[in-house]
Short mmCIF file of C-alpha atoms in Angstrom, two decimals:
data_model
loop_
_atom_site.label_atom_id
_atom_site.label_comp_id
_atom_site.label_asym_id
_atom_site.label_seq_id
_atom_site.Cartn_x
_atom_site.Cartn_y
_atom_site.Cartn_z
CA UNK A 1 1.90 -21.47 -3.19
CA UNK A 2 1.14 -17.93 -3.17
CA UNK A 3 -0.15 -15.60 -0.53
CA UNK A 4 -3.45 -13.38 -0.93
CA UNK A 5 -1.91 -10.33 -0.62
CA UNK A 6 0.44 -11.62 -4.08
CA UNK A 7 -2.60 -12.02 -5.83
CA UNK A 8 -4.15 -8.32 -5.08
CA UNK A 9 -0.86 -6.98 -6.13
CA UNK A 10 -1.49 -9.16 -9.23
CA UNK A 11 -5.33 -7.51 -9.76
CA UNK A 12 -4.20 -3.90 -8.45
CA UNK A 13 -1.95 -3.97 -11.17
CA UNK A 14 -4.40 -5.75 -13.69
CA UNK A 15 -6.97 -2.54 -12.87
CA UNK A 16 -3.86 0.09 -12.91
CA UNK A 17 -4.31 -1.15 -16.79
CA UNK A 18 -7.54 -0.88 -17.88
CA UNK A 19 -8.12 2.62 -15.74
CA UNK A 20 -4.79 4.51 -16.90
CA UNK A 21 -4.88 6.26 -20.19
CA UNK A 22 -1.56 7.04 -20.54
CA UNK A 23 -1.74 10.77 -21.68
CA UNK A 24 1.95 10.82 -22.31
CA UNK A 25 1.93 14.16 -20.66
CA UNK A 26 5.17 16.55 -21.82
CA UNK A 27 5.44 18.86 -19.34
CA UNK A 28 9.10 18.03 -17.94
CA UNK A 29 9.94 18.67 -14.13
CA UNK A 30 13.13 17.61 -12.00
CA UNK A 31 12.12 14.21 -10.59
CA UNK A 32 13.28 15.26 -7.18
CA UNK A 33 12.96 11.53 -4.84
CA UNK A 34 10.74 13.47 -2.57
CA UNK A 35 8.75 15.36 -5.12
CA UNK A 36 5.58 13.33 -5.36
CA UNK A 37 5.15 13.92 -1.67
CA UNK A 38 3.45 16.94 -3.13
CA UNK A 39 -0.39 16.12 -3.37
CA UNK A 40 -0.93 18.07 -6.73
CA UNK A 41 -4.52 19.13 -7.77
CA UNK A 42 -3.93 16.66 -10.93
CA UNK A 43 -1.53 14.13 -9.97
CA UNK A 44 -2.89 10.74 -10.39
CA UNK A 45 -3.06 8.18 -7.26
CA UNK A 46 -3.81 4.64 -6.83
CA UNK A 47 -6.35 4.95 -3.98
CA UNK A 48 -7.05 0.98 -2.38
CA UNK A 49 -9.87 0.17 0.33
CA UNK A 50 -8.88 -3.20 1.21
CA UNK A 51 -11.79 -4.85 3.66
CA UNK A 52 -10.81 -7.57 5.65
CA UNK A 53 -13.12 -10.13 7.33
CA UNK A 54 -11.68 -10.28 11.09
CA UNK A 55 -14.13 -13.47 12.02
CA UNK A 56 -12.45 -16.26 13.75
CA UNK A 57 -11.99 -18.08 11.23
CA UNK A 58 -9.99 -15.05 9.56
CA UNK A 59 -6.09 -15.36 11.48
CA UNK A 60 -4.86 -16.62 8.32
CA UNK A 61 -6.02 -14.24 6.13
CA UNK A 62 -5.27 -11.42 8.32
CA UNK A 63 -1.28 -12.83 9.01
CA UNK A 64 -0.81 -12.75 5.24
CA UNK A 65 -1.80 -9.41 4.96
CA UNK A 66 0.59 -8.05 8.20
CA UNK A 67 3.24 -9.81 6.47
CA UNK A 68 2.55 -8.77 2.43
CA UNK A 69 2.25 -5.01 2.88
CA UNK A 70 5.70 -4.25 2.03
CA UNK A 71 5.45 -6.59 -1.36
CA UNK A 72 1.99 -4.74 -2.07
CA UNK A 73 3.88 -1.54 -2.13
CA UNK A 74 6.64 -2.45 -3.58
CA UNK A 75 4.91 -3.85 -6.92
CA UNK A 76 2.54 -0.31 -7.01
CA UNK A 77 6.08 1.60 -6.65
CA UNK A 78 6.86 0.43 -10.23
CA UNK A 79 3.98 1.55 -11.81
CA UNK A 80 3.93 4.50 -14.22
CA UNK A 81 1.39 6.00 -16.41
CA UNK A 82 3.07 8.00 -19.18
CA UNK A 83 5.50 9.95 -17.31
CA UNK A 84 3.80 9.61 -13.70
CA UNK A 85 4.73 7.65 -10.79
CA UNK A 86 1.12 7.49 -9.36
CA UNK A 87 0.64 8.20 -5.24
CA UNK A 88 -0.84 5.20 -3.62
CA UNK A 89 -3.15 5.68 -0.38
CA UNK A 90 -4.47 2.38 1.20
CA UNK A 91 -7.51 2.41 3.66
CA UNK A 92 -8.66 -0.07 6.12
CA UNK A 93 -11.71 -1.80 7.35
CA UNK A 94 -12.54 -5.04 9.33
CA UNK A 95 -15.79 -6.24 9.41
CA UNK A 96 -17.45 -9.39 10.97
CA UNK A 97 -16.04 -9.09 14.23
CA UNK A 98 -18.21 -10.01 17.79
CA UNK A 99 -16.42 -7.38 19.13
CA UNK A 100 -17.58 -4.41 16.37
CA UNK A 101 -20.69 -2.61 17.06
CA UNK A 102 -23.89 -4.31 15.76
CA UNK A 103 -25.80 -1.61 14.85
CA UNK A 104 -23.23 -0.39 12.66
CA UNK A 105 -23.24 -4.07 11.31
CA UNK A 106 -20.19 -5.12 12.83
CA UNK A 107 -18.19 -2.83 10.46
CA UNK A 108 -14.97 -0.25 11.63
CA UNK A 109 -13.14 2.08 9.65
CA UNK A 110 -9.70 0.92 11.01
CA UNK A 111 -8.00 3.72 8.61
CA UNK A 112 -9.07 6.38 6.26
CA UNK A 113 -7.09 7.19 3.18
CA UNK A 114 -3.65 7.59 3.96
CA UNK A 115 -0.02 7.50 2.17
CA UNK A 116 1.29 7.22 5.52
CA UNK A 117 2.99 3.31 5.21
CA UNK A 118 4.15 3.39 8.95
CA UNK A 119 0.42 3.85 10.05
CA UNK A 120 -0.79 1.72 7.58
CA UNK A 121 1.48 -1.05 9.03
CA UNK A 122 0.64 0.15 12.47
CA UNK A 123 -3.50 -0.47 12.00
CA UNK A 124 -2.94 -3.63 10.17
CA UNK A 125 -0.54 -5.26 13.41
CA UNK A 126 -3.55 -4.14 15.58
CA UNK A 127 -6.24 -6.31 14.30
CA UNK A 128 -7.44 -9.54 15.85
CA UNK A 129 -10.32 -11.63 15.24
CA UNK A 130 -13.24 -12.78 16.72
CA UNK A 131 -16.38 -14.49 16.12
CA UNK A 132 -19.09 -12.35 13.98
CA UNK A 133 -21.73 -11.75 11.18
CA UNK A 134 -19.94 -10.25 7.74
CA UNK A 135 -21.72 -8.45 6.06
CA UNK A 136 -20.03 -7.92 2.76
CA UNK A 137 -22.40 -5.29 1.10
CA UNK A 138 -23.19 -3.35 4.19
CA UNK A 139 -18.85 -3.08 4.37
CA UNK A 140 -18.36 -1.90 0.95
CA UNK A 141 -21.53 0.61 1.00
CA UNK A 142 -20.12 2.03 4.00
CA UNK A 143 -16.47 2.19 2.64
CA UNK A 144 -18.34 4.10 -0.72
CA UNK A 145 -19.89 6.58 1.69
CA UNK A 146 -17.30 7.15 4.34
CA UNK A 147 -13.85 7.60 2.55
CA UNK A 148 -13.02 10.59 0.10
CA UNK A 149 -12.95 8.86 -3.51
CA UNK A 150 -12.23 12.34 -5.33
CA UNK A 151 -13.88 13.06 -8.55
CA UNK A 152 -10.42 12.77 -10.43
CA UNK A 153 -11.37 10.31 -13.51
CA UNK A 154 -7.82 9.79 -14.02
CA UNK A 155 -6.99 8.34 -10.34
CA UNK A 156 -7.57 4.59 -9.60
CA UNK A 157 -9.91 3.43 -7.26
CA UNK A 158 -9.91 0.21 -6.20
CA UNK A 159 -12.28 -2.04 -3.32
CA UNK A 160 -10.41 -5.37 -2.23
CA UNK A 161 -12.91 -7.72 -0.11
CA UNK A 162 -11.72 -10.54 1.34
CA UNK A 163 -13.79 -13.19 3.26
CA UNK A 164 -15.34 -16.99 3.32
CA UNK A 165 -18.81 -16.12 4.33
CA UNK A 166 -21.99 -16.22 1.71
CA UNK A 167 -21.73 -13.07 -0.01
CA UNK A 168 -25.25 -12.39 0.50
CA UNK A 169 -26.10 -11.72 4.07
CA UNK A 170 -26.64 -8.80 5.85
CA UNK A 171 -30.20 -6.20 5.31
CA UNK A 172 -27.84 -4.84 2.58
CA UNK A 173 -27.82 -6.32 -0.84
CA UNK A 174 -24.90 -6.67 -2.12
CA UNK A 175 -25.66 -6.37 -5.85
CA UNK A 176 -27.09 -2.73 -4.64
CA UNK A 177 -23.30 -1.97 -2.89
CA UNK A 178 -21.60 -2.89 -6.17
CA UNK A 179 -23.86 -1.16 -8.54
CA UNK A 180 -23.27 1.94 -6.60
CA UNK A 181 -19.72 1.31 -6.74
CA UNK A 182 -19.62 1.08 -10.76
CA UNK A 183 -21.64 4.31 -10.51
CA UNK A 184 -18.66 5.54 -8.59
CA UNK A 185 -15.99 4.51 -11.21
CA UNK A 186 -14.74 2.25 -8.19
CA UNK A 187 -13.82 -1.47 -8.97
CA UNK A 188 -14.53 -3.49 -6.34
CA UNK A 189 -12.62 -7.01 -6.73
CA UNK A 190 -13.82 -10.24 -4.25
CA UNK A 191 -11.21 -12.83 -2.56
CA UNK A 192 -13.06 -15.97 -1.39
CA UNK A 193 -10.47 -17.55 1.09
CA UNK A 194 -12.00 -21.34 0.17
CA UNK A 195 -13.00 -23.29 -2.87
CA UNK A 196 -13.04 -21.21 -6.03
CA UNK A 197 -16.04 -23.22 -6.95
CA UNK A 198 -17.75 -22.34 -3.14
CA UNK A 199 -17.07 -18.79 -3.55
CA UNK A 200 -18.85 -18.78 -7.17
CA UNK A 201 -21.92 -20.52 -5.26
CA UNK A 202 -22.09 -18.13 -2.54
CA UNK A 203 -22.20 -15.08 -5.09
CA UNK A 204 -18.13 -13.78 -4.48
CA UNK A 205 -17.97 -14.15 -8.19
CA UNK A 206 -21.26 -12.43 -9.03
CA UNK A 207 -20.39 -9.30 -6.71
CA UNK A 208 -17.14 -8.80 -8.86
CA UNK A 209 -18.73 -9.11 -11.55
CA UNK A 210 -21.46 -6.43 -10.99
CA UNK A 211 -18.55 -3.76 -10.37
CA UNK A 212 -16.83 -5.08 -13.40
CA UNK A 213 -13.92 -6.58 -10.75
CA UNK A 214 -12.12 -9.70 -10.48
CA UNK A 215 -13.00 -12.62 -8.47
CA UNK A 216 -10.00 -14.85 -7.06
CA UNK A 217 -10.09 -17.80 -4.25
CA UNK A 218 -7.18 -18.54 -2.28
CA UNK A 219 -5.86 -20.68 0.66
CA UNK A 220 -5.65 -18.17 3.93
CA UNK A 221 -4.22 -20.38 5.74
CA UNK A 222 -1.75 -21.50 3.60
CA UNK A 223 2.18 -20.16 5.43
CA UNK A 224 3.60 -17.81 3.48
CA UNK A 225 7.00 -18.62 2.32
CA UNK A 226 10.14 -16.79 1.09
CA UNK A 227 13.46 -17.02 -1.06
CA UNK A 228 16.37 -15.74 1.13
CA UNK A 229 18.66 -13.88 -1.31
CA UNK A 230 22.46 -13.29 -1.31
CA UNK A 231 22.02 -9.30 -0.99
CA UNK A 232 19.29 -9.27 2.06
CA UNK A 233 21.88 -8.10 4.90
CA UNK A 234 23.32 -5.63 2.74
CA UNK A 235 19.96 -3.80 2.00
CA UNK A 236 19.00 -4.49 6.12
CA UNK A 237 22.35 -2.49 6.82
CA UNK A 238 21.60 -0.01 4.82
CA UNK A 239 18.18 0.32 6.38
CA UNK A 240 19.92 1.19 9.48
CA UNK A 241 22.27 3.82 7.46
CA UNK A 242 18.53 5.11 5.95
CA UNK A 243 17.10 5.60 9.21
CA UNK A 244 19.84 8.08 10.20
CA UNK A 245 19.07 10.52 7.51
CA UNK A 246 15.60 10.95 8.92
CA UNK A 247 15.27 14.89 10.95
CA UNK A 248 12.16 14.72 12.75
CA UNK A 249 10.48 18.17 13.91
CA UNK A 250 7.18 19.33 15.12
CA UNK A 251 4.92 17.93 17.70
CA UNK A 252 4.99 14.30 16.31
CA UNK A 253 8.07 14.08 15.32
CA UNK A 254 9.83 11.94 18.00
CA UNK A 255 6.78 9.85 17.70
CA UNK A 256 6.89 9.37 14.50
CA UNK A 257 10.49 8.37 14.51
CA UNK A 258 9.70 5.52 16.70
CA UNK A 259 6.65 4.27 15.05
CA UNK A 260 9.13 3.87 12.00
CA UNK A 261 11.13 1.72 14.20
CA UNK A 262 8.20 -0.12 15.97
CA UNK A 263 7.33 -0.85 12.05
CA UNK A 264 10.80 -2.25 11.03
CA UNK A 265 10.56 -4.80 14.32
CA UNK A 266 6.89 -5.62 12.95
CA UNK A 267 8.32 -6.32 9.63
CA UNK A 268 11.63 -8.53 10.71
CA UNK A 269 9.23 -10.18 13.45
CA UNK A 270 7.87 -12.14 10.48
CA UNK A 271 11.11 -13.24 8.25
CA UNK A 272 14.28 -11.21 7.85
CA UNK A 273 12.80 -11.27 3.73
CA UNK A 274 9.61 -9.42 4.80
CA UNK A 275 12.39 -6.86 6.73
CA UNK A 276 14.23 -6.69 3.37
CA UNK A 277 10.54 -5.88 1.42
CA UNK A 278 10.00 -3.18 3.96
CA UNK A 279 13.61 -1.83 3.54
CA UNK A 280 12.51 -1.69 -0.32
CA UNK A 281 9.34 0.36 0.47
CA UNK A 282 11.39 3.24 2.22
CA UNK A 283 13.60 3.87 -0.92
CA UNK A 284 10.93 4.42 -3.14
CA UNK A 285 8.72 7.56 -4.10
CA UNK A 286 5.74 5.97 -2.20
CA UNK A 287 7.12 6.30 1.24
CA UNK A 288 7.45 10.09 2.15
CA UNK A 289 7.28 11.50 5.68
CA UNK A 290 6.82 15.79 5.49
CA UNK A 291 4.56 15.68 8.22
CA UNK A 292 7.45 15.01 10.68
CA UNK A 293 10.78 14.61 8.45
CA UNK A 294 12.82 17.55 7.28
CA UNK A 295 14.17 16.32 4.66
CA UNK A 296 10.63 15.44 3.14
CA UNK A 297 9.10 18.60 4.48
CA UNK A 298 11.49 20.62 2.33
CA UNK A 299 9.95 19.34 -0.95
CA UNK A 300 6.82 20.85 0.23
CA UNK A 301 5.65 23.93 -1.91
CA UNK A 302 4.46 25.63 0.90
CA UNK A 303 7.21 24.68 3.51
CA UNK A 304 9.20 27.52 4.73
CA UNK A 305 12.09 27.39 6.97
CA UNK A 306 11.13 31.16 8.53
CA UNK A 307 7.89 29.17 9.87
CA UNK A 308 10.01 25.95 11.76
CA UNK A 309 9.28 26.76 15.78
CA UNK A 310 12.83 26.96 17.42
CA UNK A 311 11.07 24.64 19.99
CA UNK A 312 10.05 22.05 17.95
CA UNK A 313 13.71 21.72 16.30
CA UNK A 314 15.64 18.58 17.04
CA UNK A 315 18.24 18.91 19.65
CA UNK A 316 21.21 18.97 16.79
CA UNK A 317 19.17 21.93 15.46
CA UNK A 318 18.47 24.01 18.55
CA UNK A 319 20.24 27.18 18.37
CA UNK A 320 21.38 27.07 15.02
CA UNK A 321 20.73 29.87 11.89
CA UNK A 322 18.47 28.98 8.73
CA UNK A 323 21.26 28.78 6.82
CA UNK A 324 23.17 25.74 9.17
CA UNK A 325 19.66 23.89 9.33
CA UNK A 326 19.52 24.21 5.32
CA UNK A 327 23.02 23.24 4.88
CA UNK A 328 22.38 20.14 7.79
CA UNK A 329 19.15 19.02 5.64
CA UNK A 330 20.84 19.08 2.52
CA UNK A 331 23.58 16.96 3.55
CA UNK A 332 20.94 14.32 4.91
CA UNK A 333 19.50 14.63 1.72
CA UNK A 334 22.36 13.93 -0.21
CA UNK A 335 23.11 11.13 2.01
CA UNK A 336 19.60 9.32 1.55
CA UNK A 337 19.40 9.45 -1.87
CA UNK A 338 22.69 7.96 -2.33
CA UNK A 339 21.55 4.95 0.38
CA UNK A 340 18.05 4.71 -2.05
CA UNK A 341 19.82 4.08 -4.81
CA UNK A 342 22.34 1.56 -3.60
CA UNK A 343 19.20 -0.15 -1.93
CA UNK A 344 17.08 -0.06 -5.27
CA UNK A 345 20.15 -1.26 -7.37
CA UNK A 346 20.58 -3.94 -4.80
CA UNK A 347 16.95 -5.05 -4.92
CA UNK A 348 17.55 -5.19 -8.75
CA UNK A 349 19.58 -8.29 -8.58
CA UNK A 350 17.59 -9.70 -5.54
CA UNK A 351 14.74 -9.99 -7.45
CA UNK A 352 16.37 -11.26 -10.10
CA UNK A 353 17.69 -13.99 -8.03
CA UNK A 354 14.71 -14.89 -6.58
CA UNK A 355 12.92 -15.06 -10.11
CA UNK A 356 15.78 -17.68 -10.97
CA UNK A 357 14.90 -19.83 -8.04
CA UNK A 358 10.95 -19.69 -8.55
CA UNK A 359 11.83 -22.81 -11.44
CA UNK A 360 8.01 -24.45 -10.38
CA UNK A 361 4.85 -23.17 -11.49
CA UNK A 362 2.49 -24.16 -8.48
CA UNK A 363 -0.09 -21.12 -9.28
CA UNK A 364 -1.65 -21.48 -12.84
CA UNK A 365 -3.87 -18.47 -11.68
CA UNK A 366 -1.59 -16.32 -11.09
CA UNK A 367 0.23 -17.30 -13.90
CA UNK A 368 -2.48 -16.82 -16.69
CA UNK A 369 -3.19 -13.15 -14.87
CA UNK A 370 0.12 -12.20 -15.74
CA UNK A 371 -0.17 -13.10 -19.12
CA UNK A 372 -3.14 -10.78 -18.99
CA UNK A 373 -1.69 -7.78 -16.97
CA UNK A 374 1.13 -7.81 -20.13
CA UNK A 375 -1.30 -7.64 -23.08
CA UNK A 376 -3.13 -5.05 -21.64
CA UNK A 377 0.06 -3.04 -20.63
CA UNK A 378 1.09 -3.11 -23.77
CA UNK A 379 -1.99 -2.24 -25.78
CA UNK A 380 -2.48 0.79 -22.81
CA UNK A 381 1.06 1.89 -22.98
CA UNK A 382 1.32 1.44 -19.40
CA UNK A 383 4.63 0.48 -18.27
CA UNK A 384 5.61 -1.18 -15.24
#
């Protein structure tokens, strides 16, 4: 059985399809592993509001999603448009929690926009549930109006609702949310956690629909369950070798560098696979730290090593000339890219190991959107 977070990947990719045009741009450029860090006036991102129904009866739905991130990431670090490897940002909002304020209707912007995947992890650990009111089309007309959607027509922008209360309640109507999404050029796709056939009665289906989404149901309280694989401690140890080519600097830095270890606890607290998943994330293009990492920071156009504060140096730093902090960062460089690719060719075989084992089909869903998501790759030249 598959988790819910499996089956966004599934629809995120499904709407990576129909939205990319593939321009087959020609304009060549060194592929540096840090260079999309670089938020380009044109560069194309993936940009995902995922709302999650915190209610009581919600700990399932919200366990899946602590323990899917990494998979989520991981499937959106494959895609490509022509020659681009799209940016992902993720936000986050609960809704239909006792504890939110009612006259906001129980809503909370956990997390804005963000490419940061530590934080990201970080917000989604720190919700609980609690008894409530959801209010699905007062959540996603506040999401509309809050975050910063950017007018770029070629960027993806995607609303994920999840939930198992009538679709209709709340002072806002929901068909008015998700016409004003569509006016937005943002898809907004609805996850009943309950009968598929419940969720169509209760209007999940019709709210999809409206913004020209999906609808899907699934089981939140189904466990999720993994396929151990003969190459997981050797990608673990070399998330250990990957965290010592991290520099931090600046104010945050130290913090930072412990919130990226609080996050790889958080990930092995729920299976040593999940650990592995995580381990993934890091060696891709979608997990880039120049706020506090050196190594990052340097693939910044506008970083400058005549700027760095002497004080804000790491202690292996202090005292030393430009040139011996470039030739230090370098060498970590070198050293990380070489530990990405032996984790990436390692996941290679991992996940063809763990396609071998997957011999049942126990998800015709997810099954026939596959078969979708590959016609429509093919006839939008979109590659994954």
């Amino acid at each position: 059985m598959k988790t819910i977070i499996k089956t966004l990947v599934i629809s995120l990719c499904m709407m990576s399809f129909l939205s990319c045009n593939a321009k087959e741009k020609k304009e060549t450029k060194p592929l540096a592993l840090a260079e999309t860090n670089a938020h380009k006036p044109n560069h194309q991102f993936i940009k995902v509001a995922l709302l999650l129904d915190t209610s009581n009866s919600m700990d399932g739905l919200i366990d899946q999603a602590k323990a899917q991130l990494w998979d989520i990431v991981n499937e959106l670090s494959y895609a490509k448009c022509g020659d681009e490897k799209p940016n992902l940002e993720i936000a986050l909002y609960e809704y239909g929690n006792d504890n939110l304020n009612s006259d906001e209707g129980y809503i909370r912007q956990v997390l804005a926009f963000s490419s940061d995947l530590d934080e990201i992890s970080k917000q989604l650990f720190s919700l609980t549930t609690n008894g409530g009111n959801e209010y699905c089309g007062h959540v996603i007309q506040t999401s509309l109006n809050q975050l910063k959607w950017g007018n770029n027509p070629d960027d993806l922008k995607l609303i994920f609702i999840a939930g198992n209360e009538p679709f209709t309640q709340g002072k806002i109507n929901y068909q008015d949310a998700a016409k004003q999404a569509h006016k937005n050029d943002v898809t907004v796709n609805t996850i009943f956690c309950g009968d598929y056939n419940q969720g169509i009665s209760t209007y999940w289906k019709d709210g999809a629909t409206l913004a020209h989404g999906d609808y899907m149901a699934i089981n939140h309280n189904h466990a999720t369950t993994y396929v151990a694989s003969p190459y997981d401690d050797k990608i673990l140890n070399l998330n250990q070798k990957l965290n010592k080519t991290y520099v931090a600097y600046g104010q945050v830095g130290h913090q930072k560098m412990a919130l990226q270890a609080e996050q790889d606890v958080n990930a092995m607290g729920y299976s040593q696979e999940n650990a592995v998943s995580r381990t993934v994330s890091k060696s891709s293009h979608l997990y880039t730290n120049s706020t506090w990492d050196l190594v990052d920071a340097e693939q910044e156009k506008d970083f400058k090593y005549d700027s760095l504060k002497k004080e804000e140096l790491p202690k292996e730093l202090k005292g030393k000339s430009i040139s011996e902090i470039k030739a230090y960062v370098a060498k970590k460089r070198q050293e990380r890219e070489t530990i990405q690719k032996d984790i990436q060719e390692l996941n290679e075989k991992r996940r063809a190991y763990i396609k071998a084992q997957q011999t049942t089909d126990d998800n015709g869903l997810e099954n026939a959107m596959i078969k979708a998501i590959k016609t429509q790759a093919k006839q939008k030249k979109y590659t994954w």
